[in-house]
mmCIF file of C-alpha atoms in Angstrom:
data_model
loop_
_atom_site.group_PDB
_atom_site.id
_atom_site.type_symbol
_atom_site.label_atom_id
_atom_site.label_comp_id
_atom_site.label_asym_id
_atom_site.label_seq_id
_atom_site.Cartn_x
_atom_site.Cartn_y
_atom_site.Cartn_z
ATOM 1 C CA MET A 264 134.312 88.419 89.161
ATOM 2 C CA GLY A 265 132.865 85.106 88.036
ATOM 3 C CA LYS A 266 133.322 81.575 89.252
ATOM 4 C CA THR A 267 136.589 81.155 87.333
ATOM 5 C CA LYS A 268 138.182 84.139 88.895
ATOM 6 C CA THR A 269 136.895 83.193 92.402
ATOM 7 C CA LYS A 270 138.432 79.768 91.928
ATOM 8 C CA LYS A 271 141.748 81.131 90.599
ATOM 9 C CA THR A 272 141.860 83.555 93.631
ATOM 10 C CA SER A 273 141.365 80.721 96.143
ATOM 11 C CA LYS A 274 144.174 78.842 94.472
ATOM 12 C CA LYS A 275 146.556 81.688 95.445
ATOM 13 C CA SER A 276 145.662 81.239 99.125
ATOM 14 C CA PHE A 277 146.345 78.536 101.763
ATOM 15 C CA LEU A 278 143.577 76.600 100.054
ATOM 16 C CA LYS A 279 145.657 75.977 96.931
ATOM 17 C CA GLU A 280 146.205 72.296 97.736
ATOM 18 C CA TYR A 281 142.577 71.549 98.111
ATOM 19 C CA ARG A 282 139.811 70.941 95.569
ATOM 20 C CA VAL A 283 137.769 74.150 95.265
ATOM 21 C CA GLU A 284 134.229 74.326 94.039
ATOM 22 C CA VAL A 285 132.300 77.555 93.879
ATOM 23 C CA CYS A 286 128.630 77.065 95.004
ATOM 24 C CA TYR A 287 126.130 79.950 95.146
ATOM 25 C CA ASN A 288 123.314 80.296 97.541
ATOM 26 C CA THR A 289 120.009 79.052 96.170
ATOM 27 C CA VAL A 290 116.739 80.862 95.800
ATOM 28 C CA ASP A 291 113.283 79.292 95.486
ATOM 29 C CA THR A 292 112.657 79.744 91.795
ATOM 30 C CA GLU A 293 108.996 78.689 92.249
ATOM 31 C CA ILE A 294 108.676 82.008 94.176
ATOM 32 C CA PHE A 295 111.229 84.230 92.649
ATOM 33 C CA LYS A 296 110.081 84.461 89.079
ATOM 34 C CA PRO A 297 108.172 87.129 87.070
ATOM 35 C CA THR A 298 105.128 87.786 89.100
ATOM 36 C CA PRO A 299 102.438 90.238 87.963
ATOM 37 C CA SER A 300 100.696 92.402 90.611
ATOM 38 C CA ASP A 301 99.005 95.710 91.246
ATOM 39 C CA PHE A 302 102.081 97.134 92.998
ATOM 40 C CA ARG A 303 102.325 100.136 90.626
ATOM 41 C CA GLU A 304 98.690 101.048 91.049
ATOM 42 C CA LYS A 305 98.686 100.579 94.760
ATOM 43 C CA HIS A 306 101.627 102.951 95.232
ATOM 44 C CA ASN A 307 100.655 105.423 92.517
ATOM 45 C CA LEU A 308 103.648 104.621 90.311
ATOM 46 C CA ASN A 309 102.014 104.081 86.960
ATOM 47 C CA GLY A 310 103.868 105.792 84.083
ATOM 48 C CA ARG A 311 107.063 106.141 86.085
ATOM 49 C CA LYS A 312 110.344 104.119 85.895
ATOM 50 C CA ILE A 313 110.823 102.320 89.207
ATOM 51 C CA ILE A 314 114.325 102.068 90.590
ATOM 52 C CA LEU A 315 114.274 99.532 93.411
ATOM 53 C CA GLY A 316 116.491 98.839 96.362
ATOM 54 C CA VAL A 317 115.885 96.112 98.978
ATOM 55 C CA ALA A 318 117.624 95.702 102.361
ATOM 56 C CA SER A 319 116.655 94.436 105.776
ATOM 57 C CA ALA A 320 118.297 97.445 107.356
ATOM 58 C CA TRP A 321 119.168 100.611 105.418
ATOM 59 C CA ASP A 322 122.325 102.674 106.234
ATOM 60 C CA ASP A 323 125.204 104.113 104.314
ATOM 61 C CA ARG A 324 126.994 100.730 104.277
ATOM 62 C CA LYS A 325 123.951 99.383 102.295
ATOM 63 C CA GLY A 326 124.002 102.374 99.970
ATOM 64 C CA LEU A 327 121.258 104.604 101.495
ATOM 65 C CA ALA A 328 123.384 107.725 100.865
ATOM 66 C CA ASP A 329 123.622 106.834 97.164
ATOM 67 C CA PHE A 330 119.820 106.533 96.891
ATOM 68 C CA LEU A 331 119.391 109.881 98.756
ATOM 69 C CA GLU A 332 121.867 111.533 96.254
ATOM 70 C CA LEU A 333 120.102 109.867 93.266
ATOM 71 C CA SER A 334 116.661 111.149 94.490
ATOM 72 C CA ALA A 335 117.925 114.678 94.410
ATOM 73 C CA VAL A 336 118.887 114.576 90.683
ATOM 74 C CA LEU A 337 116.096 112.453 89.183
ATOM 75 C CA ASN A 338 112.997 114.013 87.606
ATOM 76 C CA SER A 339 109.421 112.873 88.245
ATOM 77 C CA ASP A 340 109.657 110.250 85.424
ATOM 78 C CA TYR A 341 111.455 108.084 87.921
ATOM 79 C CA ALA A 342 110.483 106.682 91.263
ATOM 80 C CA ILE A 343 112.935 105.282 93.835
ATOM 81 C CA VAL A 344 111.315 102.573 95.880
ATOM 82 C CA LEU A 345 113.209 101.178 98.952
ATOM 83 C CA VAL A 346 111.911 98.041 100.714
ATOM 84 C CA GLY A 347 112.869 97.728 104.301
ATOM 85 C CA ILE A 348 112.596 101.352 105.432
ATOM 86 C CA SER A 349 109.765 103.546 106.729
ATOM 87 C CA SER A 350 108.724 106.584 104.605
ATOM 88 C CA GLU A 351 109.249 108.759 107.691
ATOM 89 C CA LYS A 352 112.985 108.083 107.563
ATOM 90 C CA ILE A 353 113.580 109.249 103.941
ATOM 91 C CA PRO A 354 112.736 112.206 101.803
ATOM 92 C CA SER A 355 109.269 112.361 100.155
ATOM 93 C CA ALA A 356 110.957 111.781 96.772
ATOM 94 C CA ILE A 357 111.542 108.191 97.772
ATOM 95 C CA THR A 358 108.841 105.646 98.440
ATOM 96 C CA GLY A 359 109.495 103.585 101.566
ATOM 97 C CA ILE A 360 108.020 100.095 101.856
ATOM 98 C CA PRO A 361 108.180 98.404 105.275
ATOM 99 C CA LEU A 362 110.160 95.165 105.349
ATOM 100 C CA THR A 363 108.048 92.241 104.344
ATOM 101 C CA ASP A 364 108.234 88.627 105.499
ATOM 102 C CA SER A 365 106.304 87.495 102.295
ATOM 103 C CA ALA A 366 108.645 86.138 99.610
ATOM 104 C CA GLU A 367 105.723 86.219 97.230
ATOM 105 C CA GLU A 368 105.053 89.941 97.874
ATOM 106 C CA LEU A 369 108.793 90.643 97.411
ATOM 107 C CA ALA A 370 108.690 88.810 94.012
ATOM 108 C CA GLU A 371 105.785 91.064 92.941
ATOM 109 C CA ILE A 372 107.742 94.150 93.967
ATOM 110 C CA TYR A 373 110.897 92.968 92.147
ATOM 111 C CA THR A 374 108.782 92.267 89.010
ATOM 112 C CA ALA A 375 107.146 95.655 89.130
ATOM 113 C CA ALA A 376 110.534 97.494 89.068
ATOM 114 C CA ASP A 377 112.231 98.568 85.910
ATOM 115 C CA VAL A 378 115.709 98.165 87.469
ATOM 116 C CA PHE A 379 117.097 96.815 90.760
ATOM 117 C CA VAL A 380 119.994 98.783 92.245
ATOM 118 C CA ASN A 381 122.223 97.316 94.914
ATOM 119 C CA PRO A 382 124.730 100.081 95.889
ATOM 120 C CA SER A 383 126.190 98.160 98.766
ATOM 121 C CA ARG A 384 129.916 97.939 98.853
ATOM 122 C CA GLU A 385 130.117 95.242 101.531
ATOM 123 C CA GLU A 386 127.872 92.379 100.276
ATOM 124 C CA THR A 387 129.185 88.873 100.812
ATOM 125 C CA PHE A 388 126.780 87.441 98.185
ATOM 126 C CA GLY A 389 124.016 89.811 97.199
ATOM 127 C CA LEU A 390 120.938 87.581 97.468
ATOM 128 C CA THR A 391 118.530 90.455 96.748
ATOM 129 C CA THR A 392 120.430 90.934 93.499
ATOM 130 C CA LEU A 393 119.817 87.363 92.449
ATOM 131 C CA GLU A 394 116.127 87.491 93.531
ATOM 132 C CA ALA A 395 115.537 90.527 91.347
ATOM 133 C CA LEU A 396 117.296 88.918 88.306
ATOM 134 C CA LEU A 397 115.118 85.806 88.726
ATOM 135 C CA CYS A 398 112.042 88.036 88.649
ATOM 136 C CA GLY A 399 113.209 89.426 85.229
ATOM 137 C CA THR A 400 114.464 92.744 86.626
ATOM 138 C CA PRO A 401 117.942 93.910 85.463
ATOM 139 C CA ALA A 402 120.305 94.827 88.238
ATOM 140 C CA ILE A 403 122.917 97.550 88.689
ATOM 141 C CA VAL A 404 125.723 96.894 91.221
ATOM 142 C CA TYR A 405 129.133 98.254 92.022
ATOM 143 C CA LYS A 406 132.239 96.599 90.602
ATOM 144 C CA ASN A 407 134.595 94.680 92.932
ATOM 145 C CA THR A 408 131.803 93.455 95.154
ATOM 146 C CA ALA A 409 130.279 89.946 95.426
ATOM 147 C CA CYS A 410 127.176 91.464 93.725
ATOM 148 C CA GLU A 411 129.189 92.039 90.494
ATOM 149 C CA GLU A 412 129.699 88.237 90.292
ATOM 150 C CA VAL A 413 125.925 87.629 90.787
ATOM 151 C CA ALA A 414 124.924 90.223 88.193
ATOM 152 C CA GLU A 415 127.174 88.834 85.450
#
């Protein structure tokens, strides 16, 4: 969508008579930056392409069903890693990582991934998408969500 489109859209609303400035949430770029780690080794993911998803609570609204469907069609060259879910709640084809309260650990996980996927259709901003991008990991998101604007 982009800042320009967001600004134009607001000018079509009751806000049209007011000055509009689009300001994004900020992320600590001292933490969220490419951060090497032993994440791949620790989770036995060497030699595989990591498709990463991150959420504080996984459900269909956040895109869990999309990851489950994806896991059924990918071969063993790929590994889906979901942060914020227990391995007991997902098929064995997906690696579940418990929610972490360490931003540094999260930056390591983002950096280890080959691609970050945010299949949510209801994000108001998509902070995880921005964090992944800052760690050097490309992001895939749905069109017509706030995440599209972040991933541009």
